[in-house]
Short mmCIF file of C-alpha atoms and ligand atoms in Angstrom, two decimals:
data_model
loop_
_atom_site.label_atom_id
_atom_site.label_comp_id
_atom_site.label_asym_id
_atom_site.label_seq_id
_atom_site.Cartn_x
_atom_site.Cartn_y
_atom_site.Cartn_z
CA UNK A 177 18.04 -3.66 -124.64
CA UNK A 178 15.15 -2.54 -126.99
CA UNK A 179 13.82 0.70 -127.97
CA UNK A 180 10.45 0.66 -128.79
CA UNK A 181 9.92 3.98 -129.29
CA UNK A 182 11.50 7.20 -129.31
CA UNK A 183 11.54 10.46 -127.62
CA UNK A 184 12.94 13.84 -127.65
CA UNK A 185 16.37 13.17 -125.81
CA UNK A 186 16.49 9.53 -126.38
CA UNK A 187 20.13 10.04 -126.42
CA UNK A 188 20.03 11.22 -123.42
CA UNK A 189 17.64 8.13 -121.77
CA UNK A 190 20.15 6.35 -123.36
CA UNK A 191 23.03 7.32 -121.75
CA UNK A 192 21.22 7.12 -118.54
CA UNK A 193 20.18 3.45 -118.94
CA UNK A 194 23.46 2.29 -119.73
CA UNK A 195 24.58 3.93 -116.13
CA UNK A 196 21.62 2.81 -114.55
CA UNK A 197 22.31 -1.03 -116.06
CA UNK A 198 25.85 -0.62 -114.63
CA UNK A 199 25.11 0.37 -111.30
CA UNK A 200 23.03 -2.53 -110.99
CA UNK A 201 24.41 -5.52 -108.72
CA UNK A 202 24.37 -8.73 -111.22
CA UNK A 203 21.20 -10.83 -109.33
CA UNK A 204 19.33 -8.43 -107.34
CA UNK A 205 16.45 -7.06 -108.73
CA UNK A 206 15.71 -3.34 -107.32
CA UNK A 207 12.15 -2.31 -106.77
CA UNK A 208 11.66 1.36 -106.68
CA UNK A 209 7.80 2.65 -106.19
CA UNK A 210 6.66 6.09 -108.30
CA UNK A 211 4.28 7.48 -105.47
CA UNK A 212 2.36 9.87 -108.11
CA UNK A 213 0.09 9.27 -111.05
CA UNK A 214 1.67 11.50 -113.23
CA UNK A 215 5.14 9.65 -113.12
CA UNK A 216 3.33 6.37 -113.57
CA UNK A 217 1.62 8.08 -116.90
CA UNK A 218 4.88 9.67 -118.01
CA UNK A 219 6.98 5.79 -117.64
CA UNK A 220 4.00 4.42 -119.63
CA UNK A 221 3.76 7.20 -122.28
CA UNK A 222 7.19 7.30 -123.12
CA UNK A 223 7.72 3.53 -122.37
CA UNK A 224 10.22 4.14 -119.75
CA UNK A 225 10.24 0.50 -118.68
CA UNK A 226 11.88 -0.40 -122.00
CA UNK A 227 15.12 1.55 -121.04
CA UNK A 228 15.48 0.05 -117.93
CA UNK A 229 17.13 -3.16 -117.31
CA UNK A 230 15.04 -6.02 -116.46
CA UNK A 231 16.50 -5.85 -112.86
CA UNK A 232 15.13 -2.71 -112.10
CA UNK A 233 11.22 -2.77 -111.90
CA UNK A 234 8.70 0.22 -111.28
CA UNK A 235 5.79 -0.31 -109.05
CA UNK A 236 2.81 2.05 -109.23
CA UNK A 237 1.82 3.73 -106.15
CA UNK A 238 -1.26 5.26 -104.30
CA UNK A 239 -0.82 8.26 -105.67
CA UNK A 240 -4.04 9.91 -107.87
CA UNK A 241 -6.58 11.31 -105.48
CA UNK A 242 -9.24 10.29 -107.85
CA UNK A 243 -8.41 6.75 -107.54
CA UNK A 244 -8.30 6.60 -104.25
CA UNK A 245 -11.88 8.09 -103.36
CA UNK A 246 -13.97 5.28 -101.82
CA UNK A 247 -17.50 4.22 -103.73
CA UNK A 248 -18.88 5.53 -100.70
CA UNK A 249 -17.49 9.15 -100.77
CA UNK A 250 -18.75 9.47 -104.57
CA UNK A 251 -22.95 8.02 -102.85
CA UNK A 252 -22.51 10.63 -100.30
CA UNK A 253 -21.70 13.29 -103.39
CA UNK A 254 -24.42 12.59 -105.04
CA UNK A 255 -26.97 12.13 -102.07
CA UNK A 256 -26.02 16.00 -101.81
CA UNK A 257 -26.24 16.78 -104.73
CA UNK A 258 -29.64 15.23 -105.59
CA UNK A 259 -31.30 18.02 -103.18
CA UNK A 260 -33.13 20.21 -105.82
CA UNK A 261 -31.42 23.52 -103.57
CA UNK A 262 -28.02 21.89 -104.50
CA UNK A 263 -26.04 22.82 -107.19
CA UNK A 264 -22.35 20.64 -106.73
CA UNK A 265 -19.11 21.55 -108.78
CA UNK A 266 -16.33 19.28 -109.43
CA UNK A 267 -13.09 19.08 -111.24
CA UNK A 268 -13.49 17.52 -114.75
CA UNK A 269 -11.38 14.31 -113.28
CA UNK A 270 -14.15 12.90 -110.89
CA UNK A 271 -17.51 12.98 -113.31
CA UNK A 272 -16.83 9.28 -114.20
CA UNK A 273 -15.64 7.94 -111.05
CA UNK A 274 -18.52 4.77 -109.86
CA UNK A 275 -19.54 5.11 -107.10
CA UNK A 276 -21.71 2.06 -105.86
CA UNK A 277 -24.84 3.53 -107.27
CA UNK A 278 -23.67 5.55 -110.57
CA UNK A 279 -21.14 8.30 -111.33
CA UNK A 280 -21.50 12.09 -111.34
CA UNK A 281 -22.25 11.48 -115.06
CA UNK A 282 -24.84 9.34 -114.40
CA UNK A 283 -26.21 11.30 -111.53
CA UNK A 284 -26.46 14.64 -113.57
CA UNK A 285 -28.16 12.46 -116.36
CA UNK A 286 -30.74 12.00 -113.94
CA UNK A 287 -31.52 15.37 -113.35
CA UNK A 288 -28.41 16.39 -110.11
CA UNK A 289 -27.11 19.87 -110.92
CA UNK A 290 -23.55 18.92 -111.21
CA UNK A 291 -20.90 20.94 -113.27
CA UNK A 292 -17.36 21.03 -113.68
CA UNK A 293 -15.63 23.83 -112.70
CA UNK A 294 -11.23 23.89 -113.07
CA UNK A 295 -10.72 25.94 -110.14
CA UNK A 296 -12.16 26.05 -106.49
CA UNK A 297 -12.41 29.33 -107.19
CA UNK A 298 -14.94 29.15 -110.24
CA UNK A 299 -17.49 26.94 -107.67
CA UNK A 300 -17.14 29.99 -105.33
CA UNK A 301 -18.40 32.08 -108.57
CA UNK A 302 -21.26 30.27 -109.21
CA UNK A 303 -22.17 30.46 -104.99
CA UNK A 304 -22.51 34.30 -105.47
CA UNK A 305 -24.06 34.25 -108.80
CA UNK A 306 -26.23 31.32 -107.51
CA UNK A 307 -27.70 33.16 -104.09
CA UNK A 308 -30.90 31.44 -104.07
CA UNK A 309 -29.45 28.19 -104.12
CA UNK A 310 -26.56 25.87 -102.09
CA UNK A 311 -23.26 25.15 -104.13
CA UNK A 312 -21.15 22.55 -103.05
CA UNK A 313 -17.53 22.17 -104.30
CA UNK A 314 -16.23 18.30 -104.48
CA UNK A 315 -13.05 18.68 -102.76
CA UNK A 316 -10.23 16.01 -103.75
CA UNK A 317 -6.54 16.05 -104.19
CA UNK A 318 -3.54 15.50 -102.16
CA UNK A 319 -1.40 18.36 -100.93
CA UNK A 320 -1.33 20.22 -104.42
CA UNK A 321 -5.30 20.91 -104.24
CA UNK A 322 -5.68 21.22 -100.91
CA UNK A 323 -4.26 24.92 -100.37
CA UNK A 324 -6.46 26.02 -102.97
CA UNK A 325 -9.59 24.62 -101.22
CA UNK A 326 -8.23 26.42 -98.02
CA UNK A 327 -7.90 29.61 -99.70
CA UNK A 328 -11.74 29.26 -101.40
CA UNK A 329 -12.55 28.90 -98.16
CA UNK A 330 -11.13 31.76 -96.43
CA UNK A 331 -12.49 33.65 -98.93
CA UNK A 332 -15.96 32.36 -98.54
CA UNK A 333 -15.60 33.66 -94.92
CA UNK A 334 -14.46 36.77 -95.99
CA UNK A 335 -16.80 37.28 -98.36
CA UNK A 336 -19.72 36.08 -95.93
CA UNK A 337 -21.22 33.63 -98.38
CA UNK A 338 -23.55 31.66 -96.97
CA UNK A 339 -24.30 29.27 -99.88
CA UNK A 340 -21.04 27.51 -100.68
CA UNK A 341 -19.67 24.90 -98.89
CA UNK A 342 -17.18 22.02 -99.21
CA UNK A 343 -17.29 18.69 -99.46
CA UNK A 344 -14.04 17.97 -98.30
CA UNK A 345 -11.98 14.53 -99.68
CA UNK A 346 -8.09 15.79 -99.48
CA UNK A 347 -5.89 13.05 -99.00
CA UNK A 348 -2.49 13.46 -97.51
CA UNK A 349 0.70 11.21 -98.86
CA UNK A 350 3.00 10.76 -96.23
CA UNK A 351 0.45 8.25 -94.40
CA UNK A 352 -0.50 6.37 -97.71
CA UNK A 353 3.56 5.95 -98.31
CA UNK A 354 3.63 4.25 -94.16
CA UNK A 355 0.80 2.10 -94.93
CA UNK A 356 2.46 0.89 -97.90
CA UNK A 357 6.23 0.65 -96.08
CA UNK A 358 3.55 -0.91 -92.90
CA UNK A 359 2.04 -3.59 -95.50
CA UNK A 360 3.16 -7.19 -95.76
CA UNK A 361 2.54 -8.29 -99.34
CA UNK A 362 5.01 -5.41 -100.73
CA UNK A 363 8.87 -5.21 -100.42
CA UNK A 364 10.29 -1.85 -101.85
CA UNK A 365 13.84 -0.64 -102.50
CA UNK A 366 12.93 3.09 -102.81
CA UNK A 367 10.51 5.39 -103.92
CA UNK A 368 10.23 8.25 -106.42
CA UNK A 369 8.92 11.41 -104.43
CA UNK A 370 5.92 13.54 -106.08
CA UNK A 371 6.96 16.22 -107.71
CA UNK A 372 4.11 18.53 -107.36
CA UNK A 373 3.19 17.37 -103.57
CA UNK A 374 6.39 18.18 -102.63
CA UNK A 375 6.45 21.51 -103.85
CA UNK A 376 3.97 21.87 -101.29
CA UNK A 377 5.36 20.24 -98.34
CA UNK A 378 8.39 20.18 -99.33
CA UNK A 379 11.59 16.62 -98.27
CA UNK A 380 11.30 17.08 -94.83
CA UNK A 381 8.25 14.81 -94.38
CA UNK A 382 9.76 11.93 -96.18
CA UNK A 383 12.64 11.56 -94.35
CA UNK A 384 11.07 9.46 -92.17
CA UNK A 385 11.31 6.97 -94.79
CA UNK A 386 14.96 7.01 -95.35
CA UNK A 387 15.38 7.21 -91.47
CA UNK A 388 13.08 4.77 -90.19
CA UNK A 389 12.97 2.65 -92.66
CA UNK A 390 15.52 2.86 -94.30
CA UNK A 391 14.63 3.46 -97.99
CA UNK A 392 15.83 6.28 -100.36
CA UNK A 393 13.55 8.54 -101.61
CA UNK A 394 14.19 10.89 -104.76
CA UNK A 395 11.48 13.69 -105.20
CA UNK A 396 11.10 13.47 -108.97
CA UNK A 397 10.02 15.92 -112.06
CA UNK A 398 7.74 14.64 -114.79
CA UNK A 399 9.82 14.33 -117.71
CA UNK A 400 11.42 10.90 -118.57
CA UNK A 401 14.67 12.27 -118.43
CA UNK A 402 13.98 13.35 -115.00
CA UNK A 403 12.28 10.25 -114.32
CA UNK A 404 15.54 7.90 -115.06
CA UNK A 405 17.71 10.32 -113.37
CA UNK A 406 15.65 9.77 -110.22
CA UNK A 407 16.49 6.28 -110.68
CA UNK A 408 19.85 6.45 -111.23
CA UNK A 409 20.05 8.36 -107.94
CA UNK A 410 18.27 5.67 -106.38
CA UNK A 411 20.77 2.93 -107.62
CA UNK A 412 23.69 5.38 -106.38
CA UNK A 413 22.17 5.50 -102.89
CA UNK A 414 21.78 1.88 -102.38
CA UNK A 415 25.12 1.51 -104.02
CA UNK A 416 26.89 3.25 -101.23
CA UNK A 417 24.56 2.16 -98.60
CA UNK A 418 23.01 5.79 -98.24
CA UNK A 419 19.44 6.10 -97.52
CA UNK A 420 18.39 9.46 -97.47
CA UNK A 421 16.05 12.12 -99.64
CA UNK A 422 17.20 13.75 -102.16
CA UNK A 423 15.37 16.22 -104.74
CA UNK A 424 16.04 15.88 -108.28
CA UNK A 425 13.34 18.01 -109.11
CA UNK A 426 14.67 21.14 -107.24
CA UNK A 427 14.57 23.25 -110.56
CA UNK A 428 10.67 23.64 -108.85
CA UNK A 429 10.30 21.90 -105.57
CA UNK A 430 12.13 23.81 -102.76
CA UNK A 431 13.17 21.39 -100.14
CA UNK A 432 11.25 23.61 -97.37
CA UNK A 433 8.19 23.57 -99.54
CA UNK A 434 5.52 26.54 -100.07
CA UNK A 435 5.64 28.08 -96.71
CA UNK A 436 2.66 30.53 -97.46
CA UNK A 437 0.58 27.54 -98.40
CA UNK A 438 1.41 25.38 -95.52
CA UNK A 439 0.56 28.41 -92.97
CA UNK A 440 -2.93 28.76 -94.96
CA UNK A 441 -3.27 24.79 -95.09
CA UNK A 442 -2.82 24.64 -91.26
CA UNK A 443 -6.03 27.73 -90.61
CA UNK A 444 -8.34 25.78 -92.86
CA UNK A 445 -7.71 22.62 -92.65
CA UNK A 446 -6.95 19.98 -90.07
CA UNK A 447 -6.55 15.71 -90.19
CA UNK A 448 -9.09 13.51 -89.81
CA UNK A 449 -8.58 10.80 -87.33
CA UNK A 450 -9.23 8.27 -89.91
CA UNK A 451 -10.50 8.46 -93.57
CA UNK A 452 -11.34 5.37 -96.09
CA UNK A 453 -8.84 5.06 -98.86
CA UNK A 454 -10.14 3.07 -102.04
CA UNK A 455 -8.45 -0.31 -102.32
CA UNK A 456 -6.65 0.57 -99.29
CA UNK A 457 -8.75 0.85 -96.17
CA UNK A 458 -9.10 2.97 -93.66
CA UNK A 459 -5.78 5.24 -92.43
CA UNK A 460 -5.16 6.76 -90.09
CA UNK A 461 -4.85 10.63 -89.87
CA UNK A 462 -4.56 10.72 -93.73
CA UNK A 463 -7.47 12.69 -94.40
CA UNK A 464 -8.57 16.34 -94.10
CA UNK A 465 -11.22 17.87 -92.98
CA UNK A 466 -11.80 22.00 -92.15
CA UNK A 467 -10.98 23.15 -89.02
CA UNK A 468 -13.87 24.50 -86.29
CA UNK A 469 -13.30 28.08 -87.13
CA UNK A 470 -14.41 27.28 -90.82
CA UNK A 471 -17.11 24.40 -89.28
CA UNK A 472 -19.89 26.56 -91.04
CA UNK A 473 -19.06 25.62 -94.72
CA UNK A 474 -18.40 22.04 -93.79
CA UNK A 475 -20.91 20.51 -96.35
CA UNK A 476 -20.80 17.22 -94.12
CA UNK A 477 -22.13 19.42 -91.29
CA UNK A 478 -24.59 21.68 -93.17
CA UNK A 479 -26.18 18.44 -95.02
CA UNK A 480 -27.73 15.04 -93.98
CA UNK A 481 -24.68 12.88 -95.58
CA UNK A 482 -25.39 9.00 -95.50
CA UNK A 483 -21.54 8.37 -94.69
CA UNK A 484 -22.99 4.42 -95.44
CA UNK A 485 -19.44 2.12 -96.74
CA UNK A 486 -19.76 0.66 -100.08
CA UNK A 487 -17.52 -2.21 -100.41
CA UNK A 488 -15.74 -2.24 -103.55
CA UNK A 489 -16.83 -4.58 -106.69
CA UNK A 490 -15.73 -8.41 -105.82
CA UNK A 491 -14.14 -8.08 -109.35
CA UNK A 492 -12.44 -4.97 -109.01
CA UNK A 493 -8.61 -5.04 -108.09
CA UNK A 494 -7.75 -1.73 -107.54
CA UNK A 495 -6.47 -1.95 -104.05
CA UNK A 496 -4.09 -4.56 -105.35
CA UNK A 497 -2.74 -2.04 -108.58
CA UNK A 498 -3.14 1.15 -106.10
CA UNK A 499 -0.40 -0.65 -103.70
CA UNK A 500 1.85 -2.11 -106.39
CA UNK A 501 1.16 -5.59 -105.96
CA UNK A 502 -0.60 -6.45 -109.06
CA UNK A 503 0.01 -4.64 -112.28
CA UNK A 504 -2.97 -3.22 -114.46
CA UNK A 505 -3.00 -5.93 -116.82
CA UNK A 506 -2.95 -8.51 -114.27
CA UNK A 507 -6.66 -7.35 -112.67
CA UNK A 508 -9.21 -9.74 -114.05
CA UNK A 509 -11.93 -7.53 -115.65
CA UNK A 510 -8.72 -5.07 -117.44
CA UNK A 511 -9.65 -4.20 -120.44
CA UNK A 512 -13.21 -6.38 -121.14
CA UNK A 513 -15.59 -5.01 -118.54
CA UNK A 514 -13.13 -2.21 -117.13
CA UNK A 515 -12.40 0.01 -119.44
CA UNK A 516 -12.05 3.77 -119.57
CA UNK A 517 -15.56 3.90 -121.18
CA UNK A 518 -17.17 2.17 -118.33
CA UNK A 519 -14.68 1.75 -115.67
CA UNK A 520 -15.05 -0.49 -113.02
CA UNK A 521 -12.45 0.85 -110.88
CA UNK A 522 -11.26 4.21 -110.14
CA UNK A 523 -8.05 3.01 -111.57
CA UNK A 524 -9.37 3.09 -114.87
CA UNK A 525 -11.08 7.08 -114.90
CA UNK A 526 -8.26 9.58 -114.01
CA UNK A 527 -5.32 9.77 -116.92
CA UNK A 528 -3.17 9.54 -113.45
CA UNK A 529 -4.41 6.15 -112.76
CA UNK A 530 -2.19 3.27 -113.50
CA UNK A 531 -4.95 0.97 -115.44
CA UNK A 532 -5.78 3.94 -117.76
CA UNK A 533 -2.22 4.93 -118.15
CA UNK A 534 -1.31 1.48 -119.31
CA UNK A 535 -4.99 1.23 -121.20
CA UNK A 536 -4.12 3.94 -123.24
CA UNK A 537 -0.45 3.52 -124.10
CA UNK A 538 1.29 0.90 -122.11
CA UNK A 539 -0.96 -1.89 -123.38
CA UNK A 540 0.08 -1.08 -127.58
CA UNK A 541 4.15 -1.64 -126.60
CA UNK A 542 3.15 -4.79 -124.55
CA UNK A 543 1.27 -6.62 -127.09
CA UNK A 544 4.12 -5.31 -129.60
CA UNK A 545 6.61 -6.44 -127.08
CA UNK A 546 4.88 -9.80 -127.16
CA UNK A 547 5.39 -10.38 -130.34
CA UNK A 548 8.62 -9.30 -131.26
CA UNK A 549 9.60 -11.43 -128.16
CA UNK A 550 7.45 -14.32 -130.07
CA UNK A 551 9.43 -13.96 -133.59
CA UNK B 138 -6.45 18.50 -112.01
CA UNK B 139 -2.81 16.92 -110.88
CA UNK B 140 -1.06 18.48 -113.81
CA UNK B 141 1.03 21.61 -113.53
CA UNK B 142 0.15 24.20 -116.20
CA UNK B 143 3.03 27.09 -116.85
CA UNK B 144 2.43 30.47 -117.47
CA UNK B 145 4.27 33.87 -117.80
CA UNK B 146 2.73 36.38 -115.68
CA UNK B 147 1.94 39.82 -117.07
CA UNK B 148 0.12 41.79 -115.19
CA UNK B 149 -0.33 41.56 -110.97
CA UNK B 150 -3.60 44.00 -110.39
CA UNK B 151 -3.00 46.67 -108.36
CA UNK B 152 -6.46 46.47 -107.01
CA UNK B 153 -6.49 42.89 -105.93
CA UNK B 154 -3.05 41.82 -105.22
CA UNK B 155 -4.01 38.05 -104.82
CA UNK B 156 -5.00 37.94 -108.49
CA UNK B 157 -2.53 38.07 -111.39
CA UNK B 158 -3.15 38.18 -115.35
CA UNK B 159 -1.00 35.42 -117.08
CA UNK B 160 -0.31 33.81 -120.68
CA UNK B 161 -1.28 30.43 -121.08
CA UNK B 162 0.22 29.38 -124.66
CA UNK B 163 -1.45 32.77 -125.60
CA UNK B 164 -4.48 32.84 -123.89
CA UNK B 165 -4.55 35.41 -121.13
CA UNK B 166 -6.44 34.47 -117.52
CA UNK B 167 -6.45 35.69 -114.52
CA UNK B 168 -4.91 32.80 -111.69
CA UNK B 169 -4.66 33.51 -108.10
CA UNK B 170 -1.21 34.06 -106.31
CA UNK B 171 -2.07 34.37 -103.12
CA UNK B 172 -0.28 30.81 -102.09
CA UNK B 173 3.14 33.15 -103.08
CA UNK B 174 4.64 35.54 -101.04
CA UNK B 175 3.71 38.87 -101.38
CA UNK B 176 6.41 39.98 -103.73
CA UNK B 177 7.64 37.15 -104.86
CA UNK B 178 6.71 37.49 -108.25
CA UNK B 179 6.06 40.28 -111.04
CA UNK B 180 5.64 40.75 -114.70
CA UNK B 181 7.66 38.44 -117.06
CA UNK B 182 8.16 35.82 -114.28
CA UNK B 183 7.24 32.32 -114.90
CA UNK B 184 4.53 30.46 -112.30
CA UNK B 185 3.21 27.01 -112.66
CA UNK B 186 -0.63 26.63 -111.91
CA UNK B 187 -3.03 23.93 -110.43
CA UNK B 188 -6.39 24.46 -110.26
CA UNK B 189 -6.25 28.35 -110.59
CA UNK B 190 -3.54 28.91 -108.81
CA UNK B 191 0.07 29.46 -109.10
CA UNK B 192 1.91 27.12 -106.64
CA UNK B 193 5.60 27.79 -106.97
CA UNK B 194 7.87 30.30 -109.36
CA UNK B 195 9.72 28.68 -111.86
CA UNK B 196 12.55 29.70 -114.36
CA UNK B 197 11.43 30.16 -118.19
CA UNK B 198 13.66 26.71 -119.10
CA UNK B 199 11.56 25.41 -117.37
CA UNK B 200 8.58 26.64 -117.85
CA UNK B 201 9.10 25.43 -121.68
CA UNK B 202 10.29 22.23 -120.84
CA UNK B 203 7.05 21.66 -118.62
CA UNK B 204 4.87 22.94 -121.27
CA UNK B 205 6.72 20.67 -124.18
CA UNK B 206 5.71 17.84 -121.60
CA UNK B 207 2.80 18.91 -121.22
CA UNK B 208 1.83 18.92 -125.14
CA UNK B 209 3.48 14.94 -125.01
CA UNK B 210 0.53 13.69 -123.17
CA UNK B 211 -1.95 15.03 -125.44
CA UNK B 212 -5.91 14.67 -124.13
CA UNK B 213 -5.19 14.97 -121.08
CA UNK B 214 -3.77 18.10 -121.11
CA UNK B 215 -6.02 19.22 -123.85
CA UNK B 216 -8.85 18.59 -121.56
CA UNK B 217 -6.94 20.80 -118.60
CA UNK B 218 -5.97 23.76 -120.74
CA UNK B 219 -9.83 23.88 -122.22
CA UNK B 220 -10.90 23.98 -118.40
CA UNK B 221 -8.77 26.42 -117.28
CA UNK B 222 -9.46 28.40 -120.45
CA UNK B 223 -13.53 28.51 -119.39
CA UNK B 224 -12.39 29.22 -115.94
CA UNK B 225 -13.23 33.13 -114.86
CA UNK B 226 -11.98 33.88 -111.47
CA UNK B 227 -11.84 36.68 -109.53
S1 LIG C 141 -8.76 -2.91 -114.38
FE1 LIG C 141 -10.43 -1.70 -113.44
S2 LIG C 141 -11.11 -2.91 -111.69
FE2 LIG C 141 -9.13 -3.76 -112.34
S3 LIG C 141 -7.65 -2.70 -111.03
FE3 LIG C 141 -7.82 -1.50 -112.90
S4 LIG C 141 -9.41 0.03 -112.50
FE4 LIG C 141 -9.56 -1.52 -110.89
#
């Protein structure tokens, strides 16, 4: 096996590859999807897929809410946001995201009030500082964000504020995961869980997947020790013909999840029948929206939104990368017209997504890969 | 915005329970903890935050392991720890 590079406990990664090569059954080749954006940064950074044996391969998953927002989403945005009352805040991660007419960038080049904030909580700020005018917060993420949207919000209502409201795009997993498990072109072995997701809503919801469908599921930390551990706990599953979820990242992730945040979730914040995933389609039920009771700082109900569907680029091959079938380097435009700089796909924008992952580290090991392989 | 930023909590105000001062590799801010159970946490315990606020309680191993991550991936957490250091919530 080779050893590109180095980390802290490489001794330890080491150790764990040689069980992980040893539980493997000589022929069969184990695929095990990593749900979450920051695992798939994490196996690139540290080159994770260089301690593995060639038997087991890592498929990228669905899982960075900025990749999945649909061109169409990021038009609505900025249709808001172009109303000289508006002023619309946004986390740093979505300012570059194309939509089918331009990017947040592009849009506040233009003249759009649009700033980043960090925290729901800092747009709600600017609303009372701001009383003459309407602030909108850009609402994405998957069940990490999405309590602290529903606590803004509450909030808001407590507060009375009549000038904020939320432009809601929080994604849930657990129906991304089925529509992956649902879709023809991809045949998994088991997945790594999300770490931080799960310390939300905790293993219960997976175990539909172990159940039903019988694939393992590990909820994993970030770490690349943690990240081959979940693997070899994988390989021990399928090894004894368990399927089942287990949590190797319960040094944070309880397996009940964050009960307080689940109760304040379920007040806000309710599913969508359907919402548009990029690359994906449309889901069903994977989308939130706020409930009735919090109708009034709906910014899809207090504004005109065009809610038009912007297919994605014919060249862009995100929904392929975002479901594991293709990897990064095997899209067309990777690297010449879709780069970080000037991303094509969303893919490409957040450090979570897989094509700027492997733009920014993964490609370097390849090409030196390459050619040590060609010596 | 996905990354989970640890900090050691030192001071839960008594006027706003929901609010808690923490260090943040020495920078003090104040995070919400309202997503916690009331209790659950006081002065000298470790929290990790998203996006202003602290989503589960964590032990200081790891709180320094998760932070030694953290440094590994460089911009991107550069970039996360400048934002939540311009962040002002109350
Ligand atoms: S290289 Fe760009 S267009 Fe191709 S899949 Fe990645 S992000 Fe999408």
């Amino acid at each position: 096996m080779r050893f590109v590079d180095e980390f802290r406990d490489a001794e330890q990664a080491r150790a764990l590859a040689a069980r992980i090569a040893a539980r493997c059954e000589p022929g069969r080749v184990y695929k095990f999807m990593e749900v979450c954006g920051g695992h798939t940064h994490t196996i690139y950074q540290h080159g994770l897929e260089d301690y593995l044996p060639e038997q087991v391969q890592l498929v990228h998953g669905p899982g960075c809410p900025v990749c999945v927002i649909p061109m169409g989403r990021v038009d609505d945005a900025i249709a808001i946001a172009r109303r000289p009352e508006v002023i619309l805040t946004s986390f740093g991660d979505m300012m570059r995201v194309p939509g089918g007419d331009g990017s947040f960038l592009d849009a506040k080049a233009a003249g759009a009030d649009i700033r980043m904030v960090y925290s729901p909580l800092d747009a709600l700020k600017i609303a009372r500082q701001n009383p003459g005018r309407q602030v909108v917060f850009m609402a994405i993420g998957f069940e990490t964000t999405a309590p602290s949207t529903a606590v803004t919000v509450q909030r808001a209502k407590a507060e009375g504020l009549a000038n904020f409201s939320v432009f809601c795009n929080h994604v849930t997993i657990i129906p991304a995961i089925k529509a992956i498990l649902d879709s023809p072109d991809q045949r998994l072995d088991g997945f790594l869980g999300p770490g931080h997701v799960s310390t939300v809503i905790g293993c219960e919801p997976y175990r539909f997947i172990a159940e039903h469908y019988r694939k393992p599921l590990v909820v994993a930390g970030f770490e690349p020790l943690d990240i081959l551990h979940s693997i070899d706990m994988l390989l021990a599953q399928l090894g004894d013909g368990r399927c089942e979820v287990e949590n190797q990242y319960s040094r944070v992730v309880p397996w009940d999840g964050n009960v307080t945040a689940l109760k304040v979730l379920a007040d806000v914040l309710e599913l969508r029948p359907f919402f548009e995933w990029r690359g994906l389609g449309f889901i069903s039920h994977s989308a939130l929206k706020l409930t009735e009771a919090y109708a009034d700082f709906d910014a899809e109900r207090r504004f005109d939104v065009p809610g038009v569907r912007v297919a994605d680029p014919q060249s862009c091959q995100c929904g392929e990368v975002l479901k594991g079938v293709l990897k990064p380097w095997e899209c067309k435009v990777f690297g010449t017209a879709c780069t970080p700089e000037t991303p094509i796909g969303t893919c490409m924008v957040s450090p979570e997504g897989a094509c700027a992952a492997y733009y920014n580290f993964g490609r370097f090991r390849r090409q030196r890969l390459l050619q040590v392989s060609a010596r | 915005m996905c990354l989970g930023i640890p900090g050691e909590v030192v001071e839960i105000m008594t006027d706003r329970p929901d609010l808690a001062q923490v260090d943040v590799s020495g920078v003090r801010r104040a995070i919400n903890i309202g997503l916690l159970e009331p209790g659950e946490i006081g002065v000298g315990d470790w929290v990790l935050i998203h996006v202003g606020f602290a989503l589960s309680k964590i032990d200081e191993a790891e709180a320094r392991a998760a932070m030694d991550f953290l440094k590994s991936i460089g911009d991107a957490y550069t970039d996360e720890l400048a934002a939540l250091q311009n962040s002002k919530i109350d």
